[in-house]
Every structure is written in structure tokens, then in C-alpha cells.
């Protein structure tokens, strides 16, 4: 985790715990601000891996940097080469600290696995519940702590 | 998911970075499918070879992995076609910038250790293992062929997951590796009102294209002869894999399955969806790549004839060498056709460089991709008709 900083203090006023399914585990505690998208992401041709942003102009998180964020989005769409784009984000040090999907797919899973980016999905709750979340802390690989 | 001690060690990086990455990929995919463990495989077939498909992102990753000392594929590994004829690209309208990038990808795979042929029909050139053997094949047409015709067991792997299988010699024990999941879930009943039968690669391609769209599970085909020839089964597998996610079909007559009829109406609707031109300015054969049987037949049909327009024939270099030694290749070239070896009609820049706007082909899969990747209009006709209309 070369690009992760030391965790800051986590001043949870009303922390909530959500259960997650771990696809690629985190090797240490991770926390970060949430970057939330209710629509899927196409990594190939929809993301600029040099800048680390969604490059599709119509996309709801267009131009918002992934770096140091917990990227929350339903799933990946488009070409399976997207897995290699995720790897490139990591190499360029502009990848998110972790990703959370509604239901992970093979492109996100293989891309995060190649790049050692922690990945979780949410079998028991709706991703939309995280839409107003400001920060997420991942201490264990089975649950996340959510601060709104 | 359960991992053995040595798999855990590999995952922890004790055997180097490439294996650490490969096991992480298998573990992640295993968790997606709630798999209980990994199993050894006898053969990996890796896709993601043409620069047109994996681009700089895939290429850079492969080059990096292949340069790490001691990184080798652990099992017999074949790879998909690349984007050009490696020995002949400069005479075949391939831009040098493309060739340079393609050669880097090829050299990365060669360092990792692959069989000496770039092919989407690996079962043509290498001995097929015993029925029931677990393999890990990307390339949907080959994976479906493996499950449905060869009785091998594989999931429809991705470029990355098959690469992980090649590096580890393992795959995730899930889906089509497990007997209980290889039973059909949905039936397609071929039901023509007339006495018309399905015959040739176009008919079977249209059936496959229809079936792949309506269901993603294991398909049971009813009302067709399972004794179809190699061209027909290859076309059926390729078309099923082009649209949708099904990884296998069977033949049968189960009464208790949800069933959809494939009548003349579905046939003609699907044909019109695929074929949007009356004729083509160039002919493309070999999607999937042509087999030795097909080249034999083509050479026979071409005796004393000559093509009126450009005709490109795609096959692997291994099949080409065999066809050359038997005299088929010489006959086909004499009729004016051009062979492109180890490459793919769908993902070579050659098709865009032909300076034509429409293509004649017998392949539903080729039609689908040449339309989308190269912006071609497509006339879908069977080989016999194409030859009747385009030879002097």
C-alpha cells in the first residue's frame, strides 16, 4: 500500500457498521473520504488512467479524482481490458484506496486483484445507503464503519 | 475459499510477485462465485493478444510480468490470435507503428512460454486431453467448444483469469467445472415448418446468435442433429459466445425445460440483424480460424478457378504449414486468395486497411465484430454461395 497515508483520527459522531463481502482484502486499516457514483463505471474509455478520474463528460463523477478516496459504485461495465486500466491507475498512484460495489463483477475483481486494491461488495444492503456517506473506515475484512 | 499451505504462501508473496498477483486474481474470482477451492488444470488458453484488444495497458502489464526473473507459465499454454501475420505483416497493409506494439506483446508471451501458434481453435493443432479434463480457456468460442463438443471442463475465462491459470496451473472450482452445473437450464427447439434442415456454418451461426441472446445458462438444442460437421459446430459455438454469456450447450429432448422455438421467423429476423448488405467488396474466411478440413474443401472447390475480388483466409501458422505440405495452401493461393496466419479477422487492423466498406463472410461472429470494430457492412452467405458468385 505505497500510496496510502497513515490513517487520520476517525471522529465518528454516529458511526454505523455495514456488513460487506470481501473480494480483495485490505492488509491494513484503511479509511478515506467516499467518492460515490450511482451509475456504473467503464474503466476502458470511460476513465483517464493518467489523471485518475472518470473522463466521460456526462458521468456524475466526471473529473473527480480517485486518489486517496474510497470509490463506491455499483459495478464495472464495458471491455474486460478495464482490469488493466485499474492496474495502470495503481501504477500511476492515482487509484482509489479501496472500492466498494453493489455486486462485484469479474472486471473489477480481476483489476483490483492485479493491483492489490481492496475490494468489497454489499450482498445485504443497498449501495444507495452510502450515497450521503462522507467517510468509510475498513478495519476488518467483513465490515466497514460508515460515517455520514 | 480454502487454500492449501503452498497456495497461501504464494498469495503472501513468498514465491514472487507474479504468483502473488495470480493467486490474488484466482481468489477474487473464486469469492465472486462462492467457490470452495482451486483445482489443477492441464491446459490454459489465454486471450488478450491482439494490440487492438489489450492496448498499451495490457501490453505494459504483460511486459512487466514477463521481465521478472523466473516467471514462466506452469502448464501447457496456447494463446489467441494476434493482430497480424507476424512473418508477413509489412506486405499486408499493417502500419509499422502497430506492428512494433504487437511484437512487444508477442515477445512477452513468448518469454512466459507458449505453444508456437496463435489460434482461436487450439483443439485443431494440439492433442485434446481425455473427456472430463479440467482446463482454463478464455476465448468464448473455444471454451464453448471445449465444454459442448470435446467434453472438457472450463468456465468462460477472461484474459486476466486465464493468465492467472497459466501462471499457477490452477483454476477456480466453480460453475461449469462442477457436474451439477452442466445440466441444461433452457431449451431452444429448432422447428421449421417445411422440410428445410439447418446446413452449413451460416445456418448454425444464426442459430447460435439467436440462442446466445435469449439465455446465459447451459442450453439444450432440440430438433437438430448432433452429428453436425466441424465447420457447423465451430460456427455454432462462436456465435453463441459472441452475444450473451452462455458457456455450454447440449443436445437432447427434455420435456421439463423452459423452451423457446427457433422457426423460420426467428431465423430470418436474426439473419437480417447480422447481414446488412447484399454483397461485399472483399471476402473474409476464417472466423474462427479455418481448420485443415475446411482448407482441404476450399482447395478442392477452387481448382481451375480465380477470385474476382480480394479474398483473405485466416488460419493458424500450424494449420497453414500442414495445408502447405499437403498442397492445399498452394492451390488456394493460386486462385488469388491471401493467407493471413496467426491472426484474427475481427481484431486485425488489416480489415480497416482494405479500403472497402463491405465484406462477404460465412461467419456470424465475424459479421458481428467486423461491423463494430471496423465499421463494415456485412453480407452473410455460406461458402458455397460466396464461391459460386465470386469466381471466374
mmCIF file of C-alpha atoms in Angstrom, chain A residues 9-124:
data_model
loop_
_atom_site.group_PDB
_atom_site.id
_atom_site.type_symbol
_atom_site.label_atom_id
_atom_site.label_comp_id
_atom_site.label_asym_id
_atom_site.label_seq_id
_atom_site.Cartn_x
_atom_site.Cartn_y
_atom_site.Cartn_z
ATOM 1 C CA UNK A 9 -8.269 10.090 13.610
ATOM 2 C CA UNK A 10 -11.720 8.842 12.851
ATOM 3 C CA UNK A 11 -14.154 11.099 14.661
ATOM 4 C CA UNK A 12 -17.276 9.161 14.117
ATOM 5 C CA UNK A 13 -20.213 11.025 15.566
ATOM 6 C CA UNK A 14 -22.783 8.421 14.632
ATOM 7 C CA UNK A 15 -20.803 5.514 13.254
ATOM 8 C CA UNK A 16 -22.737 2.757 11.555
ATOM 9 C CA UNK A 17 -21.472 -0.666 10.711
ATOM 10 C CA UNK A 18 -22.295 -2.290 7.392
ATOM 11 C CA UNK A 19 -21.507 -5.907 6.590
ATOM 12 C CA UNK A 20 -19.572 -6.466 3.393
ATOM 13 C CA UNK A 21 -18.291 -9.367 1.369
ATOM 14 C CA UNK A 22 -14.548 -9.223 0.867
ATOM 15 C CA UNK A 23 -13.263 -9.858 -2.681
ATOM 16 C CA UNK A 24 -9.726 -8.481 -2.338
ATOM 17 C CA UNK A 25 -8.673 -7.962 1.250
ATOM 18 C CA UNK A 26 -7.035 -4.987 2.847
ATOM 19 C CA UNK A 27 -3.750 -5.748 4.563
ATOM 20 C CA UNK A 28 -4.135 -2.841 6.953
ATOM 21 C CA UNK A 29 -6.722 -0.419 8.276
ATOM 22 C CA UNK A 30 -7.970 1.864 5.560
ATOM 23 C CA UNK A 31 -10.023 4.976 5.840
ATOM 24 C CA UNK A 32 -10.920 7.673 3.424
ATOM 25 C CA UNK A 33 -13.465 10.037 2.023
ATOM 26 C CA UNK A 34 -16.119 8.491 -0.149
ATOM 27 C CA UNK A 35 -16.439 9.167 -3.853
ATOM 28 C CA UNK A 36 -19.924 7.897 -4.667
ATOM 29 C CA UNK A 37 -21.396 7.109 -8.066
ATOM 30 C CA UNK A 38 -24.858 5.630 -8.508
ATOM 31 C CA UNK A 39 -24.017 4.696 -12.092
ATOM 32 C CA UNK A 40 -21.550 2.025 -13.283
ATOM 33 C CA UNK A 41 -18.044 2.884 -14.478
ATOM 34 C CA UNK A 42 -16.438 1.787 -17.744
ATOM 35 C CA UNK A 43 -12.729 1.752 -16.995
ATOM 36 C CA UNK A 44 -11.647 1.319 -20.607
ATOM 37 C CA UNK A 45 -12.505 4.510 -22.482
ATOM 38 C CA UNK A 46 -14.519 5.909 -19.563
ATOM 39 C CA UNK A 47 -11.586 6.579 -17.232
ATOM 40 C CA UNK A 48 -8.352 8.516 -17.707
ATOM 41 C CA UNK A 49 -5.725 6.343 -16.007
ATOM 42 C CA UNK A 50 -3.065 9.057 -16.115
ATOM 43 C CA UNK A 51 -5.222 11.608 -14.268
ATOM 44 C CA UNK A 52 -7.174 9.083 -12.182
ATOM 45 C CA UNK A 53 -10.629 10.421 -12.994
ATOM 46 C CA UNK A 54 -13.776 9.419 -14.864
ATOM 47 C CA UNK A 55 -13.318 11.075 -18.250
ATOM 48 C CA UNK A 56 -16.850 10.681 -19.602
ATOM 49 C CA UNK A 57 -18.304 14.189 -19.530
ATOM 50 C CA UNK A 58 -21.888 13.077 -18.823
ATOM 51 C CA UNK A 59 -20.863 10.870 -15.882
ATOM 52 C CA UNK A 60 -21.938 12.000 -12.415
ATOM 53 C CA UNK A 61 -18.391 11.848 -11.010
ATOM 54 C CA UNK A 62 -16.700 13.282 -14.116
ATOM 55 C CA UNK A 63 -13.310 14.796 -13.324
ATOM 56 C CA UNK A 64 -13.350 13.984 -9.576
ATOM 57 C CA UNK A 65 -10.002 12.467 -8.535
ATOM 58 C CA UNK A 66 -9.972 8.845 -7.299
ATOM 59 C CA UNK A 67 -6.718 9.268 -5.372
ATOM 60 C CA UNK A 68 -6.999 8.578 -1.626
ATOM 61 C CA UNK A 69 -10.770 8.062 -1.930
ATOM 62 C CA UNK A 70 -12.949 5.035 -1.267
ATOM 63 C CA UNK A 71 -14.676 4.640 -4.623
ATOM 64 C CA UNK A 72 -18.262 3.404 -4.239
ATOM 65 C CA UNK A 73 -20.123 2.417 -7.434
ATOM 66 C CA UNK A 74 -22.488 -0.391 -8.459
ATOM 67 C CA UNK A 75 -20.241 -2.322 -10.848
ATOM 68 C CA UNK A 76 -17.997 -2.059 -13.898
ATOM 69 C CA UNK A 77 -19.315 -2.147 -17.452
ATOM 70 C CA UNK A 78 -17.596 -2.359 -20.831
ATOM 71 C CA UNK A 79 -14.453 -4.085 -22.003
ATOM 72 C CA UNK A 80 -12.630 -6.574 -19.803
ATOM 73 C CA UNK A 81 -9.423 -4.660 -20.641
ATOM 74 C CA UNK A 82 -10.778 -2.380 -17.900
ATOM 75 C CA UNK A 83 -8.936 -4.678 -15.476
ATOM 76 C CA UNK A 84 -5.615 -3.493 -16.927
ATOM 77 C CA UNK A 85 -6.767 0.136 -16.692
ATOM 78 C CA UNK A 86 -7.307 -0.340 -12.939
ATOM 79 C CA UNK A 87 -3.744 -1.684 -12.721
ATOM 80 C CA UNK A 88 -2.486 1.376 -14.577
ATOM 81 C CA UNK A 89 -4.289 3.681 -12.111
ATOM 82 C CA UNK A 90 -2.420 1.989 -9.294
ATOM 83 C CA UNK A 91 0.937 2.219 -11.050
ATOM 84 C CA UNK A 92 0.327 5.915 -11.654
ATOM 85 C CA UNK A 93 -0.519 6.347 -7.962
ATOM 86 C CA UNK A 94 -3.917 7.811 -8.746
ATOM 87 C CA UNK A 95 -6.013 4.785 -7.783
ATOM 88 C CA UNK A 96 -8.657 4.831 -5.046
ATOM 89 C CA UNK A 97 -7.633 3.416 -1.641
ATOM 90 C CA UNK A 98 -10.401 0.835 -1.909
ATOM 91 C CA UNK A 99 -13.511 0.121 -3.950
ATOM 92 C CA UNK A 100 -16.989 -0.921 -2.858
ATOM 93 C CA UNK A 101 -19.508 -2.340 -5.344
ATOM 94 C CA UNK A 102 -23.123 -3.390 -5.076
ATOM 95 C CA UNK A 103 -22.264 -6.712 -6.722
ATOM 96 C CA UNK A 104 -18.683 -7.054 -7.906
ATOM 97 C CA UNK A 105 -18.055 -8.351 -11.399
ATOM 98 C CA UNK A 106 -15.116 -10.139 -12.960
ATOM 99 C CA UNK A 107 -13.584 -6.955 -14.423
ATOM 100 C CA UNK A 108 -13.478 -5.024 -11.153
ATOM 101 C CA UNK A 109 -12.431 -8.142 -9.233
ATOM 102 C CA UNK A 110 -9.554 -9.044 -11.542
ATOM 103 C CA UNK A 111 -8.455 -5.411 -11.883
ATOM 104 C CA UNK A 112 -8.386 -4.865 -8.108
ATOM 105 C CA UNK A 113 -6.689 -8.237 -7.594
ATOM 106 C CA UNK A 114 -3.949 -7.402 -10.118
ATOM 107 C CA UNK A 115 -3.381 -4.098 -8.358
ATOM 108 C CA UNK A 116 -3.895 -5.135 -4.707
ATOM 109 C CA UNK A 117 -6.670 -2.582 -4.288
ATOM 110 C CA UNK A 118 -9.038 -3.758 -1.521
ATOM 111 C CA UNK A 119 -12.481 -4.552 -2.958
ATOM 112 C CA UNK A 120 -15.758 -5.311 -1.210
ATOM 113 C CA UNK A 121 -19.355 -5.724 -2.222
ATOM 114 C CA UNK A 122 -22.638 -5.407 -0.398
ATOM 115 C CA UNK A 123 -24.810 -8.540 -0.592
ATOM 116 C CA UNK A 124 -27.073 -7.443 2.285
#
